[in-house]
Amino acid sequence: MPLKVPDSSEPRNIVVIGGGVIGCSTAYFLTRHERYNPQIHSVIILEASQIAGGSSGKAGGLLAGWATPKCLAPLSFKTHGELAKEHGGDQIWGHRSVYCADVALEAHDWNNNNNEAAIVVANNGVEDGHEASSSTTTEVPSDLDWLLPGSVKSYTEAGNPNNSGQVNPLAFTETLAQLAKEKGAEVIIGSATAINYNRDKNSSGISSVSYTQNGTSKTLNATDVLLAAGPWTPKLFPAINLGRPPRGHSVVVRPSRDLSPYVLFPNISAPVNNGNNLLSPEIYPRPSDKFHDFNTLYACGPDDYEVPLPDSTDTVAVDEQKCNGVSTAVGSVSKPIHEGEVLTKQACYKAQIRPHEEDEAVGPIVGPTGIPGLWLATGHDEWGVQNAPGTGLVMSETIFEGAAHSADCESLDPKHFLKWDLR
């Protein structure tokens, strides 16, 4: 059933539940839509703990025109570039183009003096590792000079600067929230407890949002609610079909020197004559941004399902041993990383519809729920930061115009993911 085209002259009180990258992106585009009038329209971001407190502030921040789903990813990748150009994203949130590659790497045992001597020989006497990595089985780009010589066993390009990029997701999300506020949006720190709507056929639709703030129960009048609470979405809307959310651990390191912009998806094998198992974390060198006036490196390990989702982002348990495993693994293949300083150890949960293969498109969930005025944007899994601008743009169009025109997102319609029919 097509949505009714809204009357732009009618007051709209739009509450965005969730101050992550999806919610803040939508608030940004709502406040820049041609039908937005701050005199009669309000946009409120209702966030339980802090802006980008979850995966939006702790993800890798990879951007890819080749990401999934194909109906949304190219638009979102393009929009990332436009936002960076308009608002100085290269300086503020570290937006830049990158290379991506799948690599097989052999780890180095820093406790073995014989291996250290082998590195010096492979470096032709250059001990700081600045010469290009070499491999007998593959050619490695000459400027990928921060991997240990001889450590690369295979190298397959997965992306290039024309279709791949990165951002610092925390800086990006915080900036979008601030830009939305500059156009009239408001941020309220409070935990949503209920979305209230009328069930009367004559006056069906959203009426308000209940929330708690510092132990006090409060209410926000609303004509529209965008539920963008990531893995916490089913707590407020049980009809949505999300799976058990995975937890991921990551570290941020200050390497001993700047690293060239290669995002690596490695398979790290243990050193010869060393039976220790190593993780194979994804590796993201980062440029300076509004948080750091120096280059950093982000690395994340595999997901786990060991610990249930806590009540909020500020109570996520961090397993220090898992973080140490990540930093040890990435330090085993790069001297600048090994010599670097670990700045941050962290963990977060992703909104996942179900486990899936690497290139399999599953979700996200974007669009109307069947309850007038209630909208969903969740289930973005590993591509949340990448697909946030596209999601925000199409949701702003759908809320203000009754339909999206920047992308055809019918396959992402919540009707495909609801446990029961609400229409």
GROMACS .gro file of C-alpha atoms in nm, residues 7-383:
model
  377
    7ASP     CA    1   0.122   1.784   0.396
    8SER     CA    2   0.436   1.992   0.442
    9SER     CA    3   0.234   2.269   0.609
   10GLU     CA    4   0.131   2.043   0.897
   11PRO     CA    5   0.341   2.042   1.216
   12ARG     CA    6   0.565   1.737   1.252
   13ASN     CA    7   0.732   1.627   1.574
   14ILE     CA    8   0.992   1.372   1.465
   15VAL     CA    9   1.170   1.172   1.734
   16VAL     CA   10   1.477   0.974   1.627
   17ILE     CA   11   1.545   0.701   1.884
   18GLY     CA   12   1.916   0.624   1.875
   19GLY     CA   13   2.212   0.859   1.859
   20GLY     CA   14   2.428   0.631   1.649
   21VAL     CA   15   2.544   0.696   1.295
   22ILE     CA   16   2.208   0.591   1.142
   23GLY     CA   17   2.000   0.815   1.368
   24CYS     CA   18   2.235   1.112   1.338
   25SER     CA   19   2.256   1.074   0.959
   26THR     CA   20   1.877   1.076   0.937
   27ALA     CA   21   1.851   1.380   1.164
   28TYR     CA   22   2.107   1.557   0.946
   29PHE     CA   23   1.913   1.492   0.625
   30LEU     CA   24   1.575   1.567   0.784
   31THR     CA   25   1.701   1.914   0.881
   32ARG     CA   26   1.825   1.970   0.527
   33HIS     CA   27   1.520   1.845   0.341
   34GLU     CA   28   1.352   2.112   0.130
   35ARG     CA   29   1.023   2.061   0.314
   36TYR     CA   30   1.178   2.097   0.659
   37ASN     CA   31   1.059   2.412   0.834
   38PRO     CA   32   1.202   2.462   1.185
   39GLN     CA   33   0.906   2.687   1.265
   40ILE     CA   34   0.661   2.398   1.248
   41HIS     CA   35   0.882   2.086   1.242
   42SER     CA   36   1.089   1.952   1.528
   43VAL     CA   37   1.360   1.685   1.508
   44ILE     CA   38   1.478   1.529   1.835
   45ILE     CA   39   1.752   1.269   1.873
   46LEU     CA   40   1.674   1.063   2.183
   47GLU     CA   41   1.987   0.877   2.292
   48ALA     CA   42   2.020   0.656   2.600
   49SER     CA   43   2.386   0.720   2.683
   50GLN     CA   44   2.597   0.929   2.445
   51ILE     CA   45   2.619   1.009   2.076
   52ALA     CA   46   2.801   0.724   1.897
   53GLY     CA   47   2.842   0.532   2.221
   54GLY     CA   48   2.802   0.193   2.052
   55SER     CA   49   2.937   0.048   1.729
   56SER     CA   50   2.898   0.386   1.558
   57GLY     CA   51   3.193   0.509   1.761
   58LYS     CA   52   3.391   0.185   1.772
   59ALA     CA   53   3.374   0.049   1.417
   60GLY     CA   54   3.646   0.048   1.155
   61GLY     CA   55   3.481   0.309   0.934
   62LEU     CA   56   3.541   0.140   0.598
   63LEU     CA   57   3.356   0.293   0.302
   64ALA     CA   58   3.303   0.089  -0.014
   65GLY     CA   59   3.103   0.138  -0.329
   66TRP     CA   60   3.118  -0.242  -0.355
   67ALA     CA   61   2.949  -0.298  -0.018
   68THR     CA   62   2.605  -0.452   0.024
   69PRO     CA   63   2.319  -0.401  -0.041
   70LYS     CA   64   2.362  -0.289  -0.400
   71CYS     CA   65   2.044  -0.080  -0.386
   72LEU     CA   66   2.193   0.145  -0.116
   73ALA     CA   67   2.573   0.114  -0.099
   74PRO     CA   68   2.669   0.312  -0.414
   75LEU     CA   69   2.442   0.602  -0.314
   76SER     CA   70   2.583   0.603   0.037
   77PHE     CA   71   2.945   0.586  -0.079
   78LYS     CA   72   2.884   0.882  -0.311
   79THR     CA   73   2.707   1.076  -0.035
   80HIS     CA   74   3.001   1.021   0.201
   81GLY     CA   75   3.223   1.199  -0.049
   82GLU     CA   76   2.977   1.487  -0.086
   83LEU     CA   77   2.948   1.532   0.290
   84ALA     CA   78   3.325   1.533   0.331
   85LYS     CA   79   3.366   1.794   0.058
   86GLU     CA   80   3.092   2.018   0.202
   87HIS     CA   81   3.196   2.001   0.566
   88GLY     CA   82   3.572   1.943   0.562
   89GLY     CA   83   3.555   1.575   0.641
   90ASP     CA   84   3.917   1.512   0.544
   91GLN     CA   85   4.029   1.725   0.839
   92ILE     CA   86   3.745   1.665   1.087
   93TRP     CA   87   3.658   1.296   1.056
   94GLY     CA   88   3.953   1.157   0.860
   95HIS     CA   89   3.774   1.094   0.532
   96ARG     CA   90   4.011   0.968   0.264
   97SER     CA   91   4.041   0.717  -0.018
   98VAL     CA   92   4.215   0.384   0.050
   99TYR     CA   93   4.328   0.058  -0.103
  100CYS     CA   94   4.179  -0.267   0.033
  101ALA     CA   95   4.334  -0.610   0.007
  102ASP     CA   96   4.295  -0.969   0.118
  103VAL     CA   97   4.637  -1.084   0.236
  104ALA     CA   98   4.793  -1.401   0.372
  105LEU     CA   99   5.059  -1.309   0.626
  106GLU     CA  100   5.311  -1.504   0.829
  107ALA     CA  101   5.357  -1.371   1.182
  108HIS     CA  102   5.690  -1.289   1.340
  109ASP     CA  103   5.791  -1.407   1.685
  110TRP     CA  104   5.953  -1.104   1.847
  111ASN     CA  105   6.090  -1.324   2.125
  112ASN     CA  106   6.300  -1.523   1.879
  113ASN     CA  107   6.634  -1.354   1.806
  114ASN     CA  108   6.689  -1.569   1.498
  115ASN     CA  109   6.370  -1.430   1.345
  116GLU     CA  110   6.484  -1.076   1.424
  117ALA     CA  111   6.810  -1.138   1.240
  118ALA     CA  112   6.616  -1.274   0.944
  119ILE     CA  113   6.418  -0.952   0.924
  120VAL     CA  114   6.735  -0.743   0.909
  121VAL     CA  115   6.871  -0.962   0.627
  122ALA     CA  116   6.542  -0.945   0.437
  123ASN     CA  117   6.555  -0.570   0.475
  124ASN     CA  118   6.897  -0.562   0.310
  125GLY     CA  119   7.036  -0.403   0.622
  126VAL     CA  120   6.749  -0.159   0.672
  127GLU     CA  121   6.635  -0.230   1.026
  128ASP     CA  122   6.341   0.008   1.057
  129GLY     CA  123   6.125  -0.178   0.807
  130HIS     CA  124   6.074   0.119   0.574
  131GLU     CA  125   6.159  -0.073   0.261
  132ALA     CA  126   5.876  -0.233   0.064
  133SER     CA  127   5.761  -0.576   0.177
  134SER     CA  128   5.873  -0.865  -0.040
  135SER     CA  129   5.733  -1.206  -0.110
  136THR     CA  130   5.842  -1.495  -0.323
  137THR     CA  131   5.482  -1.574  -0.417
  138THR     CA  132   5.329  -1.235  -0.489
  139GLU     CA  133   5.394  -0.873  -0.572
  140VAL     CA  134   5.311  -0.618  -0.306
  141PRO     CA  135   5.258  -0.245  -0.374
  142SER     CA  136   5.579  -0.057  -0.304
  143ASP     CA  137   5.414   0.192  -0.067
  144LEU     CA  138   5.272  -0.087   0.149
  145ASP     CA  139   5.600  -0.065   0.335
  146TRP     CA  140   5.488  -0.121   0.693
  147LEU     CA  141   5.447  -0.499   0.680
  148LEU     CA  142   5.747  -0.709   0.776
  149PRO     CA  143   5.960  -0.812   0.477
  150GLY     CA  144   5.882  -1.165   0.370
  151SER     CA  145   5.562  -1.178   0.572
  152VAL     CA  146   5.325  -1.144   0.275
  153LYS     CA  147   5.241  -1.481   0.120
  154SER     CA  148   4.960  -1.359  -0.104
  155TYR     CA  149   4.805  -1.025  -0.190
  156THR     CA  150   4.472  -0.975  -0.368
  157GLU     CA  151   4.334  -0.627  -0.421
  158ALA     CA  152   3.973  -0.593  -0.301
  159GLY     CA  153   3.925  -0.219  -0.346
  160ASN     CA  154   4.103   0.090  -0.475
  161PRO     CA  155   4.081   0.466  -0.413
  162ASN     CA  156   3.806   0.500  -0.675
  163ASN     CA  157   3.565   0.276  -0.484
  164SER     CA  158   3.701   0.256  -0.128
  165GLY     CA  159   3.753   0.498   0.158
  166GLN     CA  160   3.740   0.542   0.533
  167VAL     CA  161   3.628   0.770   0.813
  168ASN     CA  162   3.674   0.787   1.187
  169PRO     CA  163   3.315   0.686   1.271
  170LEU     CA  164   3.307   0.856   1.612
  171ALA     CA  165   3.418   1.189   1.466
  172PHE     CA  166   3.180   1.147   1.170
  173THR     CA  167   2.876   1.068   1.386
  174GLU     CA  168   2.942   1.345   1.638
  175THR     CA  169   2.982   1.594   1.355
  176LEU     CA  170   2.654   1.493   1.190
  177ALA     CA  171   2.473   1.537   1.523
  178GLN     CA  172   2.625   1.882   1.565
  179LEU     CA  173   2.536   1.983   1.208
  180ALA     CA  174   2.177   1.869   1.266
  181LYS     CA  175   2.163   2.076   1.587
  182GLU     CA  176   2.283   2.382   1.395
  183LYS     CA  177   1.972   2.349   1.176
  184GLY     CA  178   1.733   2.319   1.470
  185ALA     CA  179   1.753   1.957   1.583
  186GLU     CA  180   1.776   1.878   1.954
  187VAL     CA  181   1.964   1.601   2.134
  188ILE     CA  182   1.811   1.459   2.453
  189ILE     CA  183   2.000   1.208   2.666
  190GLY     CA  184   1.737   0.971   2.797
  191SER     CA  185   1.641   0.606   2.766
  192ALA     CA  186   1.330   0.535   2.555
  193THR     CA  187   1.094   0.295   2.733
  194ALA     CA  188   0.788   0.287   2.503
  195ILE     CA  189   0.661   0.407   2.167
  196ASN     CA  190   0.296   0.501   2.210
  197TYR     CA  191   0.044   0.500   1.928
  198ASN     CA  192  -0.331   0.514   1.885
  199ARG     CA  193  -0.507   0.199   1.771
  200ASP     CA  194  -0.838   0.372   1.696
  201LYS     CA  195  -0.915   0.349   1.324
  202ASN     CA  196  -1.019   0.714   1.322
  203SER     CA  197  -0.696   0.841   1.478
  204SER     CA  198  -0.437   0.569   1.426
  205GLY     CA  199  -0.069   0.654   1.441
  206ILE     CA  200   0.213   0.762   1.668
  207SER     CA  201   0.125   0.982   1.965
  208SER     CA  202   0.432   0.997   2.191
  209VAL     CA  203   0.754   0.842   2.319
  210SER     CA  204   0.803   0.758   2.686
  211TYR     CA  205   1.153   0.777   2.828
  212THR     CA  206   1.345   0.806   3.153
  213GLN     CA  207   1.603   1.069   3.234
  214ASN     CA  208   1.798   1.061   3.560
  215GLY     CA  209   1.536   0.829   3.707
  216THR     CA  210   1.241   1.048   3.609
  217SER     CA  211   0.973   0.932   3.364
  218LYS     CA  212   0.905   1.177   3.082
  219THR     CA  213   0.710   1.194   2.755
  220LEU     CA  214   0.779   1.345   2.414
  221ASN     CA  215   0.482   1.420   2.191
  222ALA     CA  216   0.547   1.281   1.845
  223THR     CA  217   0.387   1.254   1.506
  224ASP     CA  218   0.673   1.038   1.376
  225VAL     CA  219   0.928   0.808   1.533
  226LEU     CA  220   1.233   0.672   1.357
  227LEU     CA  221   1.358   0.371   1.551
  228ALA     CA  222   1.732   0.348   1.488
  229ALA     CA  223   1.847   0.185   1.810
  230GLY     CA  224   2.074  -0.077   1.652
  231PRO     CA  225   2.069  -0.409   1.838
  232TRP     CA  226   1.842  -0.256   2.105
  233THR     CA  227   1.562  -0.200   1.850
  234PRO     CA  228   1.361  -0.515   1.938
  235LYS     CA  229   1.336  -0.403   2.302
  236LEU     CA  230   1.108  -0.122   2.185
  237PHE     CA  231   0.957  -0.296   1.883
  238PRO     CA  232   0.938  -0.675   1.935
  239ALA     CA  233   0.780  -0.730   1.592
  240ILE     CA  234   1.117  -0.679   1.424
  241ASN     CA  235   1.316  -0.991   1.346
  242LEU     CA  236   1.676  -0.932   1.457
  243GLY     CA  237   1.908  -1.212   1.560
  244ARG     CA  238   2.126  -1.229   1.870
  245PRO     CA  239   2.373  -0.942   1.829
  246PRO     CA  240   2.743  -1.025   1.796
  247ARG     CA  241   3.006  -0.851   2.008
  248GLY     CA  242   3.337  -0.740   1.858
  249HIS     CA  243   3.659  -0.623   2.023
  250SER     CA  244   3.899  -0.370   1.879
  251VAL     CA  245   4.202  -0.159   1.962
  252VAL     CA  246   4.335   0.178   1.850
  253VAL     CA  247   4.715   0.202   1.827
  254ARG     CA  248   4.954   0.491   1.772
  255PRO     CA  249   5.218   0.331   1.545
  256SER     CA  250   5.581   0.437   1.562
  257ARG     CA  251   5.547   0.601   1.219
  258ASP     CA  252   5.275   0.691   0.969
  259LEU     CA  253   5.129   0.404   0.769
  260SER     CA  254   5.017   0.421   0.405
  261PRO     CA  255   4.640   0.391   0.340
  262TYR     CA  256   4.594   0.018   0.294
  263VAL     CA  257   4.302  -0.152   0.469
  264LEU     CA  258   4.391  -0.517   0.507
  265PHE     CA  259   4.178  -0.827   0.560
  266PRO     CA  260   4.446  -1.075   0.662
  267ASN     CA  261   4.481  -1.442   0.730
  268ILE     CA  262   4.771  -1.454   0.975
  269SER     CA  263   4.958  -1.781   1.022
  270ALA     CA  264   5.185  -1.851   1.317
  271PRO     CA  265   5.564  -1.830   1.271
  272VAL     CA  266   5.747  -2.144   1.162
  273ASN     CA  267   5.818  -2.373   1.460
  274ASN     CA  268   5.565  -2.181   1.670
  275GLY     CA  269   5.236  -2.355   1.733
  276ASN     CA  270   5.059  -2.058   1.892
  277ASN     CA  271   4.729  -1.967   1.728
  278LEU     CA  272   4.682  -1.605   1.630
  279LEU     CA  273   4.377  -1.398   1.545
  280SER     CA  274   4.349  -1.242   1.200
  281PRO     CA  275   4.219  -0.891   1.278
  282GLU     CA  276   4.114  -0.644   1.014
  283ILE     CA  277   4.369  -0.361   0.993
  284TYR     CA  278   4.280   0.003   0.927
  285PRO     CA  279   4.553   0.271   0.924
  286ARG     CA  280   4.391   0.610   0.995
  287PRO     CA  281   4.498   0.967   0.921
  288SER     CA  282   4.478   1.247   1.174
  289ASP     CA  283   4.133   1.383   1.262
  290LYS     CA  284   3.962   1.603   1.519
  291PHE     CA  285   4.065   1.365   1.800
  292HIS     CA  286   4.430   1.305   1.709
  293ASP     CA  287   4.689   1.525   1.541
  294PHE     CA  288   4.880   1.209   1.450
  295ASN     CA  289   4.810   0.893   1.252
  296THR     CA  290   4.655   0.595   1.429
  297LEU     CA  291   4.569   0.237   1.348
  298TYR     CA  292   4.242   0.058   1.420
  299ALA     CA  293   4.223  -0.322   1.433
  300CYS     CA  294   3.928  -0.546   1.515
  301GLY     CA  295   3.903  -0.916   1.592
  302PRO     CA  296   3.631  -1.170   1.516
  303ASP     CA  297   3.278  -1.145   1.653
  304ASP     CA  298   3.161  -1.353   1.945
  305TYR     CA  299   2.820  -1.436   2.091
  306GLU     CA  300   2.943  -1.513   2.442
  307VAL     CA  301   2.787  -1.224   2.635
  308PRO     CA  302   2.421  -1.116   2.598
  309LEU     CA  303   2.336  -0.762   2.497
  310PRO     CA  304   2.350  -0.530   2.802
  311ASP     CA  305   2.098  -0.255   2.877
  312SER     CA  306   2.294   0.024   2.708
  313THR     CA  307   2.617   0.106   2.528
  314ASP     CA  308   2.785   0.233   2.843
  315THR     CA  309   2.758  -0.108   3.012
  316VAL     CA  310   2.920  -0.315   2.736
  317ALA     CA  311   3.176  -0.552   2.889
  318VAL     CA  312   3.527  -0.533   2.743
  319ASP     CA  313   3.734  -0.852   2.755
  320GLU     CA  314   4.090  -0.721   2.786
  321GLN     CA  315   4.235  -1.057   2.685
  322LYS     CA  316   4.049  -1.043   2.353
  323CYS     CA  317   4.182  -0.689   2.293
  324ASN     CA  318   4.534  -0.805   2.376
  325GLY     CA  319   4.493  -1.085   2.124
  326VAL     CA  320   4.410  -0.829   1.856
  327SER     CA  321   4.707  -0.604   1.933
  328THR     CA  322   4.947  -0.901   1.953
  329ALA     CA  323   4.832  -1.032   1.615
  330VAL     CA  324   4.867  -0.704   1.426
  331GLY     CA  325   5.200  -0.634   1.595
  332SER     CA  326   5.331  -0.971   1.475
  333VAL     CA  327   5.325  -0.859   1.110
  334SER     CA  328   5.442  -0.497   1.137
  335LYS     CA  329   5.732  -0.339   1.325
  336PRO     CA  330   5.572   0.011   1.342
  337ILE     CA  331   5.260  -0.144   1.495
  338HIS     CA  332   5.463  -0.366   1.729
  339GLU     CA  333   5.654  -0.061   1.850
  340GLY     CA  334   5.339   0.147   1.879
  341GLU     CA  335   5.130   0.247   2.180
  342VAL     CA  336   4.786   0.098   2.240
  343LEU     CA  337   4.557   0.395   2.303
  344THR     CA  338   4.216   0.228   2.332
  345LYS     CA  339   4.071  -0.115   2.409
  346GLN     CA  340   3.698  -0.142   2.339
  347ALA     CA  341   3.402  -0.360   2.248
  348CYS     CA  342   3.062  -0.309   2.085
  349TYR     CA  343   2.758  -0.494   1.952
  350LYS     CA  344   2.620  -0.486   1.597
  351ALA     CA  345   2.260  -0.501   1.481
  352GLN     CA  346   2.256  -0.824   1.284
  353ILE     CA  347   1.954  -0.984   1.118
  354ARG     CA  348   2.132  -1.320   1.106
  355PRO     CA  349   2.485  -1.457   1.056
  356HIS     CA  350   2.578  -1.462   0.689
  357GLU     CA  351   2.858  -1.519   0.442
  358GLU     CA  352   3.104  -1.237   0.377
  359ASP     CA  353   2.951  -1.113   0.051
  360GLU     CA  354   2.592  -1.214   0.124
  361ALA     CA  355   2.345  -0.924   0.136
  362VAL     CA  356   2.115  -0.945   0.439
  363GLY     CA  357   1.930  -0.623   0.512
  364PRO     CA  358   1.943  -0.360   0.644
  365ILE     CA  359   1.584  -0.284   0.743
  366VAL     CA  360   1.478   0.058   0.620
  367GLY     CA  361   1.131   0.206   0.582
  368PRO     CA  362   0.774   0.218   0.723
  369THR     CA  363   0.648  -0.042   0.970
  370GLY     CA  364   0.277  -0.038   0.883
  371ILE     CA  365   0.198   0.172   1.190
  372PRO     CA  366   0.145   0.527   1.061
  373GLY     CA  367   0.435   0.745   1.166
  374LEU     CA  368   0.661   0.463   1.287
  375TRP     CA  369   0.974   0.407   1.078
  376LEU     CA  370   1.265   0.164   1.107
  377ALA     CA  371   1.634   0.191   1.019
  378THR     CA  372   1.833  -0.095   1.171
  379GLY     CA  373   2.009  -0.424   1.097
  380HIS     CA  374   2.301  -0.265   0.911
  381ASP     CA  375   2.551  -0.516   1.055
  382GLU     CA  376   2.911  -0.451   0.939
  383TRP     CA  377   2.812  -0.179   0.690
   0.00000   0.00000   0.00000
